[in-house]
CSV table of C-alpha atoms in Angstrom, one decimal:
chain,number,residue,atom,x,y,z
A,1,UNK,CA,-17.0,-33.0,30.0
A,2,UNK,CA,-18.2,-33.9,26.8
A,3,UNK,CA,-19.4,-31.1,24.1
A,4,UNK,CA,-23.1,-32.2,24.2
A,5,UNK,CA,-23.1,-31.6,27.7
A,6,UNK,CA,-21.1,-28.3,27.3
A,7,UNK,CA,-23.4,-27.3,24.8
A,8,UNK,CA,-27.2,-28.4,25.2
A,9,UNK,CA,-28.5,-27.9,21.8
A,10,UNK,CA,-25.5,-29.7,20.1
A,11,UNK,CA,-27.5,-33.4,20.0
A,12,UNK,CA,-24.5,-35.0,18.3
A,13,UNK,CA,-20.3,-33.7,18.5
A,14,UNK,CA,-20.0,-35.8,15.0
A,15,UNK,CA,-22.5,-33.2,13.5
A,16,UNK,CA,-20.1,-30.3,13.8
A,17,UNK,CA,-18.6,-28.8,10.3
A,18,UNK,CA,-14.7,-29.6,11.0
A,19,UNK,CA,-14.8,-26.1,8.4
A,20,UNK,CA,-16.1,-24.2,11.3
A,21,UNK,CA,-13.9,-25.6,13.7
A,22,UNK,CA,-10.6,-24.3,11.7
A,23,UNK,CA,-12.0,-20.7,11.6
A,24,UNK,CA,-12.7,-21.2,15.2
A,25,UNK,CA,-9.0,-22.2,16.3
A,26,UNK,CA,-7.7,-19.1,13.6
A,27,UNK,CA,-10.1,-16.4,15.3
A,28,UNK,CA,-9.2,-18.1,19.0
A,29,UNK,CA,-5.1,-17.7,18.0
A,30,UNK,CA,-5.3,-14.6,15.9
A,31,UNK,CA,-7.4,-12.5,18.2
A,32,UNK,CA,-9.7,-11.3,15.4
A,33,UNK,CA,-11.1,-11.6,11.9
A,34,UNK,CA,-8.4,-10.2,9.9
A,35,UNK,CA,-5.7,-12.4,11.2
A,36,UNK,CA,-7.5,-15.5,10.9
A,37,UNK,CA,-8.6,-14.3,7.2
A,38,UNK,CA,-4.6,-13.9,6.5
A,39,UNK,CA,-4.1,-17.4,8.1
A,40,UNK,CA,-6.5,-18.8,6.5
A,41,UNK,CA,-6.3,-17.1,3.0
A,42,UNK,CA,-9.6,-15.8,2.8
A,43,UNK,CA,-11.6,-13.0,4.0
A,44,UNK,CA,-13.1,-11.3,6.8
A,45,UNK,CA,-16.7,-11.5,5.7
A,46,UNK,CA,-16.4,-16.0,4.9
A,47,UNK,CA,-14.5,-16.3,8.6
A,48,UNK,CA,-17.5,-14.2,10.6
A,49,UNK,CA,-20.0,-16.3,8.5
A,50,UNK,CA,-18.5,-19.3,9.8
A,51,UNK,CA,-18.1,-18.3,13.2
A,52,UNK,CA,-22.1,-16.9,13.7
A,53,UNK,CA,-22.8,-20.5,12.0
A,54,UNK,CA,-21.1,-22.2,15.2
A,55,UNK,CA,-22.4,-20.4,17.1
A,56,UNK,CA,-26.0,-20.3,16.0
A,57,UNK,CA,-25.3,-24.4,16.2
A,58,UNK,CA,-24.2,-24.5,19.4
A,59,UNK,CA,-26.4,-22.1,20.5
A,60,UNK,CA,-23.4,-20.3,22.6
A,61,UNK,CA,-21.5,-17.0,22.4
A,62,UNK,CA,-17.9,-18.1,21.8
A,63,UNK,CA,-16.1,-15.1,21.3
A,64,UNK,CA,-16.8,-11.2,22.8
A,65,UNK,CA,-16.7,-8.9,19.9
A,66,UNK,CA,-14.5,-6.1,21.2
A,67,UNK,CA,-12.7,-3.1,19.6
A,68,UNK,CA,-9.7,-4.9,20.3
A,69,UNK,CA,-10.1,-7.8,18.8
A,70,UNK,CA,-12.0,-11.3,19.4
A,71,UNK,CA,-11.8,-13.0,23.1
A,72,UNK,CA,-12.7,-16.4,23.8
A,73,UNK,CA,-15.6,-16.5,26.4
A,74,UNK,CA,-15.7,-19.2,28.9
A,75,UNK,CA,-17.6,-21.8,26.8
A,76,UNK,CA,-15.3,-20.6,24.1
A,77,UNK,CA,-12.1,-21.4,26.1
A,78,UNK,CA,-13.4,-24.6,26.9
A,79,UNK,CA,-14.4,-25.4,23.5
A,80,UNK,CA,-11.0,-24.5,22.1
A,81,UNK,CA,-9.1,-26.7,24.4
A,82,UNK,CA,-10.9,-29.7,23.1
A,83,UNK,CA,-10.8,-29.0,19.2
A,84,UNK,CA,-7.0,-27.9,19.7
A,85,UNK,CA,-6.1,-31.4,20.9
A,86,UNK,CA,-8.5,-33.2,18.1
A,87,UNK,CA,-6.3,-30.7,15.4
A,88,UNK,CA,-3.1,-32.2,16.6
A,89,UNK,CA,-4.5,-35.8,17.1
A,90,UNK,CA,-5.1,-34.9,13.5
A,91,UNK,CA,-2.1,-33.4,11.9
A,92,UNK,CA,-0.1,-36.3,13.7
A,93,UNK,CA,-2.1,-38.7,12.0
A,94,UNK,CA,-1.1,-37.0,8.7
A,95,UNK,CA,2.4,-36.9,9.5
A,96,UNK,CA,2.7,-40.5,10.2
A,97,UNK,CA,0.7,-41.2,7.4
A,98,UNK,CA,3.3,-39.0,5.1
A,99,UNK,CA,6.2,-40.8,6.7
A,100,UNK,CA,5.1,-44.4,5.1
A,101,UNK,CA,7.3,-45.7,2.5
A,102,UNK,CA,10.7,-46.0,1.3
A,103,UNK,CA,10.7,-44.2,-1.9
A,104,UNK,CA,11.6,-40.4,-2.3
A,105,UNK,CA,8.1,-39.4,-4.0
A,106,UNK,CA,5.6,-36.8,-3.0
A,107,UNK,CA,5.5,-33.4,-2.0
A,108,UNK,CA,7.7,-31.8,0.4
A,109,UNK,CA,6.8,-28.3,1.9
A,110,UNK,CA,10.3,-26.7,2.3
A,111,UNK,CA,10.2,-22.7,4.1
A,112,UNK,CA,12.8,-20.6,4.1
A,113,UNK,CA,14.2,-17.2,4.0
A,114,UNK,CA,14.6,-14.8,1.0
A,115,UNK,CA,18.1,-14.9,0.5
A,116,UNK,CA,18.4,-19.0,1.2
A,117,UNK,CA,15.3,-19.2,-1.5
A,118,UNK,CA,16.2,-17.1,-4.2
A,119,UNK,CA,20.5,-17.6,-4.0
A,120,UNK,CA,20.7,-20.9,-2.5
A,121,UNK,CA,18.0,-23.7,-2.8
A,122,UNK,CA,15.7,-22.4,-5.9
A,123,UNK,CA,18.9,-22.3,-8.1
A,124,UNK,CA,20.2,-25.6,-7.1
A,125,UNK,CA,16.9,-27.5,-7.5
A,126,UNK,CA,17.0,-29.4,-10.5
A,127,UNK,CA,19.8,-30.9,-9.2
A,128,UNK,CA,17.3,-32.6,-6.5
A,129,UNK,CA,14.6,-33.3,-9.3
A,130,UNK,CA,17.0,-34.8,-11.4
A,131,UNK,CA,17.8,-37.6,-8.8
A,132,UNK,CA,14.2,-37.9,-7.7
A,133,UNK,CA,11.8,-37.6,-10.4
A,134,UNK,CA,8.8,-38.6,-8.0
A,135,UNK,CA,9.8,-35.7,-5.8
A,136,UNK,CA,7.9,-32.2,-5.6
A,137,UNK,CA,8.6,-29.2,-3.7
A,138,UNK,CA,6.8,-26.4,-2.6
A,139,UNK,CA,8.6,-23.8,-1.6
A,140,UNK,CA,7.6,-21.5,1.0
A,141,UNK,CA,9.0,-18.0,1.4
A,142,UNK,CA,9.2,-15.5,4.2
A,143,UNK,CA,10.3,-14.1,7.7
A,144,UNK,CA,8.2,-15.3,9.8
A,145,UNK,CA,8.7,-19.0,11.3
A,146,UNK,CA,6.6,-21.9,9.9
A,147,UNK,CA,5.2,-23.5,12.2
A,148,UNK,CA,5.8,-27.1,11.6
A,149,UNK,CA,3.4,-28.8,14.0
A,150,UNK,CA,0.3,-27.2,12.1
A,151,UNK,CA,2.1,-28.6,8.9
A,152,UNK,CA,2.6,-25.0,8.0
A,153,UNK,CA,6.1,-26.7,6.7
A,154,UNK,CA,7.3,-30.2,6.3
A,155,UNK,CA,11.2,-28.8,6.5
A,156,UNK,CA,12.7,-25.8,7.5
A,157,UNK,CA,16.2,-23.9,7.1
A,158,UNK,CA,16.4,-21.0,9.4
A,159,UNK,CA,18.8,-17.8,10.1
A,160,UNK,CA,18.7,-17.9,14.0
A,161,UNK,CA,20.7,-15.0,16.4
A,162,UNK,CA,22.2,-17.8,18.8
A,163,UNK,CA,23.8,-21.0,18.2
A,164,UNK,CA,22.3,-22.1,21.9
A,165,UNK,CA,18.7,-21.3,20.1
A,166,UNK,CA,16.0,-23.5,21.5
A,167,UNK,CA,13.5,-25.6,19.6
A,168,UNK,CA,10.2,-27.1,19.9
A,169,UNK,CA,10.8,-30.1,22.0
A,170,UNK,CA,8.7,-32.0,19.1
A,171,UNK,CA,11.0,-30.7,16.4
A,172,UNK,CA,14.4,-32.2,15.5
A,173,UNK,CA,17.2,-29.5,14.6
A,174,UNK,CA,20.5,-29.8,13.3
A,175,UNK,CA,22.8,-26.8,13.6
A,176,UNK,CA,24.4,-26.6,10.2
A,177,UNK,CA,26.7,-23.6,11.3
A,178,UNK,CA,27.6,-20.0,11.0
A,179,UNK,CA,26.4,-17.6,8.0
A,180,UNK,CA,29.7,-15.6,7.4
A,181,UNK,CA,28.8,-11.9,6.4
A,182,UNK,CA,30.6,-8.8,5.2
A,183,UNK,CA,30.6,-5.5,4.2
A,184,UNK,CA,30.1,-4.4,0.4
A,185,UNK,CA,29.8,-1.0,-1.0
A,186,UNK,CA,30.5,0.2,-4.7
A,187,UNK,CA,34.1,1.3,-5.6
A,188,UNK,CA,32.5,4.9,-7.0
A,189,UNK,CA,31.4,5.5,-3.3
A,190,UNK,CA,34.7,4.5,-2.1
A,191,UNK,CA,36.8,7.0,-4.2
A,192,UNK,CA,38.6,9.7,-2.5
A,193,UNK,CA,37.2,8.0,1.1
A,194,UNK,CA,40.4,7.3,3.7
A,195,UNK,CA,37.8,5.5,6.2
A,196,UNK,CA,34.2,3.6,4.8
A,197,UNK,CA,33.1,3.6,8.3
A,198,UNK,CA,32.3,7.4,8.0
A,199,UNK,CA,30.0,6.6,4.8
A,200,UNK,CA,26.3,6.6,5.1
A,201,UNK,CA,25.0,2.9,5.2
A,202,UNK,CA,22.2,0.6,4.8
A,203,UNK,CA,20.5,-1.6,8.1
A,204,UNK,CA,18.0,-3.8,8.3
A,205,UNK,CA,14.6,-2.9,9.4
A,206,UNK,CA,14.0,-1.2,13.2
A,207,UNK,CA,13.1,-5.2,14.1
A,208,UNK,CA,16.0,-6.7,13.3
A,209,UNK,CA,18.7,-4.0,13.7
A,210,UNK,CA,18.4,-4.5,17.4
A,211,UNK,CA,17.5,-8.2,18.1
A,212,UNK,CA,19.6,-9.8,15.4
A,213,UNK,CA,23.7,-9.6,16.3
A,214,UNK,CA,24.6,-8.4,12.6
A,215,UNK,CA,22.3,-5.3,13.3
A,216,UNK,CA,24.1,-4.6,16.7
A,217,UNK,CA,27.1,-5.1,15.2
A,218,UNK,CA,26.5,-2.4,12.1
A,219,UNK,CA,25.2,0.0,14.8
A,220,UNK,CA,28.5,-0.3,16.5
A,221,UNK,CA,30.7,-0.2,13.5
A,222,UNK,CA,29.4,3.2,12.6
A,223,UNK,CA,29.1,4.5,15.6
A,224,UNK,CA,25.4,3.8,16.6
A,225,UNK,CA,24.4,6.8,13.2
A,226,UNK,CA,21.1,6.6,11.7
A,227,UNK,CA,21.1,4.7,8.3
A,228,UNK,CA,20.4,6.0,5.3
A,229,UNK,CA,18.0,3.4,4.4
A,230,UNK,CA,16.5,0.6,6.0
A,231,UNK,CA,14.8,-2.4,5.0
A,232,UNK,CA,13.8,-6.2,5.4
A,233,UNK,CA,15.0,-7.2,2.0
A,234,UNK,CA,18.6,-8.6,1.3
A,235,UNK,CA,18.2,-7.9,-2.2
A,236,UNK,CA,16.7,-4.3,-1.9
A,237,UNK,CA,20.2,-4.0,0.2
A,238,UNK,CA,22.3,-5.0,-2.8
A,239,UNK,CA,20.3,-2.9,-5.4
A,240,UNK,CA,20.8,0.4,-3.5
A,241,UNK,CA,24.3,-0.3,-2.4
A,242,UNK,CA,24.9,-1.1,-6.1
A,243,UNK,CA,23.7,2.3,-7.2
A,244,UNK,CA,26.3,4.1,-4.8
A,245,UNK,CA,23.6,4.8,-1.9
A,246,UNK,CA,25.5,2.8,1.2
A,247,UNK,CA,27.7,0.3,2.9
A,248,UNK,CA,25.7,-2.8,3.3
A,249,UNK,CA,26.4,-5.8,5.3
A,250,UNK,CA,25.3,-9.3,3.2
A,251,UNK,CA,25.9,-12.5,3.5
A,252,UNK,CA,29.0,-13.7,1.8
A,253,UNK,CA,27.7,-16.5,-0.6
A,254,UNK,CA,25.5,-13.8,-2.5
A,255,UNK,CA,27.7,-10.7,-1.6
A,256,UNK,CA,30.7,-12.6,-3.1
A,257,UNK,CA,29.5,-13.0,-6.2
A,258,UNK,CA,27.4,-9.9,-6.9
A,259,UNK,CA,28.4,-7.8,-9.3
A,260,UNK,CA,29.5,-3.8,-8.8
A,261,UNK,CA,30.3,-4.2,-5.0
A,262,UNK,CA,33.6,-4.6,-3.3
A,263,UNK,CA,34.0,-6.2,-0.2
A,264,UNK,CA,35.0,-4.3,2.9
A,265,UNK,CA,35.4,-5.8,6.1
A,266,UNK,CA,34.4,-9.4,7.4
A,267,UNK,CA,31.3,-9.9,10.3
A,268,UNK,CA,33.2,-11.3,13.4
A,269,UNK,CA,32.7,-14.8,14.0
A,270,UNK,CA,30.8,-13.9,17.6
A,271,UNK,CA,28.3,-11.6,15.6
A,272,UNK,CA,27.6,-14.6,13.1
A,273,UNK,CA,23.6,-15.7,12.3
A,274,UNK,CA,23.6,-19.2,12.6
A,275,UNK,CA,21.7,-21.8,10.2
A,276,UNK,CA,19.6,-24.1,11.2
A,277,UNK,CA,17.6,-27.5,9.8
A,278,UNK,CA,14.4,-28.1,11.3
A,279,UNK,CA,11.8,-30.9,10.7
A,280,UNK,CA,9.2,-32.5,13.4
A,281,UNK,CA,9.8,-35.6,14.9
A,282,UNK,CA,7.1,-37.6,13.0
A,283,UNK,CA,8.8,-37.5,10.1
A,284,UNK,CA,12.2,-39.1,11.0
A,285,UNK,CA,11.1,-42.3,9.0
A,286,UNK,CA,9.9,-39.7,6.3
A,287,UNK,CA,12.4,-40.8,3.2
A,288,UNK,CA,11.1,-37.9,0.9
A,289,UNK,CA,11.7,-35.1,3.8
A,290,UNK,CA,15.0,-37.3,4.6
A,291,UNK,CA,16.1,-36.8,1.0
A,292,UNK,CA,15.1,-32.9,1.1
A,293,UNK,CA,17.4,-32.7,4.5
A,294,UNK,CA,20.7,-33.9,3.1
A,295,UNK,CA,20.4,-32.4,-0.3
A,296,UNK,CA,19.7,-28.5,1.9
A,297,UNK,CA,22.7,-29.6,4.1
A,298,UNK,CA,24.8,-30.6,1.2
A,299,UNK,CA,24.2,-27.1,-0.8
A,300,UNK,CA,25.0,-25.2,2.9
A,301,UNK,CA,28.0,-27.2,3.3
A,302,UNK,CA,29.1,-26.0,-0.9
A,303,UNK,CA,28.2,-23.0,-1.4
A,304,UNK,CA,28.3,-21.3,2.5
A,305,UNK,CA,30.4,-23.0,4.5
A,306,UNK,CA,33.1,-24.3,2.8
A,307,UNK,CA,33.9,-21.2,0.9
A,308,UNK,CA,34.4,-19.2,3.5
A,309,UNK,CA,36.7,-21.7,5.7
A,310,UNK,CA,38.8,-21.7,2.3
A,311,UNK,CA,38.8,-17.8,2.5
A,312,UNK,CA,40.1,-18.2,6.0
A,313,UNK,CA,42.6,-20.6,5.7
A,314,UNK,CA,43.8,-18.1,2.9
């Protein structure tokens, strides 16, 4: 059914504000202003003004307005089924677009965790400029997965639980390997201590602790205690276990060459987060995200992998 039959006062589809129809899909995913705001990088207020405007246009209710948050209504459901599939019509279009030509120029969107940002790929990227003038890259920070069929990412390099992770059928993934970890703490906190496993010790947030196999493993290694701190920041770890407060597991590439820790114990290899590369399909022919790939896998390879299979072989 087409919308100006869905919608009786709409005389013309063509005359809708594709504006509107972004806060629409945010609200419609989110559940509510304030998420869509956050996804959107604006506020509350500018996302309910554009929704009432759709609404006063298509002279329908779209959402109910509940204490819980925002629920599509049947028109609304509709409605978003439609514009969904025009947004990745869209983005595919862009994507194919982005993949055109052979030279390395452009902008590349690259997310990433902390750690991988700030120790691995930020320090390293001149390298990649160097070789590719034409090149730019935006780099994109945080926990939470991009997701790269809304172009939320171009590329992605990811600390997964499972090497038998699955993917997005539309998203090609290379498993680069495992992400040897250790335990650190500072010599003055291991003075006079026969056993470290008895000293407090620092955890990840509640979140990860129990869904990430290096959390599970610290719980077991100290006997399922409480620690002393937690948090979701590898480098708030290495600060406090710095200062004397815990043991801290980290990953071995920063770990090993942090000052004022010493290294403890080894993760095992079952326990081990694995790394992954992760780019859509449409953008296989992409040279620029091509040349982003193997320069990420070389850096892994140097400064993660290899160092620690040299360390083993020891």
């Amino acid at each position: 059914m087409s919308l100006e039959n869905q919608f009786p006062q709409l005389e013309n589809a063509s005359t809708l504000d594709w504006n509107d129809l972004k806060f629409f899909l945010a609200v419609a995913r989110g559940g509510g202003l304030t998420p869509a705001a956050q996804a959107l990088r604006t506020s509350a207020s500018t996302v309910s003004r554009h929704i009432d405007s759709m609404e006063t246009r298509l002279g329908a209710r779209l959402f109910l307005r509940q204490q819980r948050g925002y629920l599509l209504t049947d028109q609304g459901g509709a409605l978003f089924e439609q514009v969904a599939e025009v947004e990745r019509a869209m983005l595919a279009l862009e994507r194919s677009g982005s993949a055109i030509g052979d030279g390395a120029c452009g902008r590349v969107r690259f997310a990433t965790s902390e750690t991988l940002a700030h120790q691995l790929i930020a320090p390293n990227l001149v390298e990649l400029v160097r070789a590719h003038p034409q090149l730019q890259v935006e780099l994109i920070v945080g926990r939470n997965l991009a997701d790269l069929g809304r172009r939320e990412a171009d590329l992605a390099l990811r600390i997964v639980g499972s090497p038998e992770r699955e993917h997005d059928p539309d998203y090609i993934a290379h498993a680069l390997g495992g992400m040897p970890f250790a335990l650190y703490a500072a010599p003055a906190l291991l003075q006079g201590v026969d056993d470290w496993r008895k000293l407090p010790h620092i955890a990840w947030d509640a979140q990860w602790a129990t869904s990430r196999p290096v959390g599970q493993w610290l719980a077991r290694t100290f006997d399922g205690r409480e620690p002393i701190l937690r948090t979701n920041s590898i480098t708030a770890k290495y600060m406090a276990a710095r200062s004397g407060l815990g043991v801290v597991s980290l990953p071995c590439f920063f770990g090993d060459v942090q000052t004022g820790l010493q290294k403890l114990a080894p993760l095992g290899i079952d326990f081990l987060p694995q790394l992954w590369l992760v780019y859509h399909r449409d953008l296989k022919a992409s040279r620029r995200v091509q040349v982003v790939r193997e320069f990420v896998e070389r850096l892994v390879q140097q400064h993660i992998l290899a160092p620690a299979a040299g360390q083993a072989a020891q």
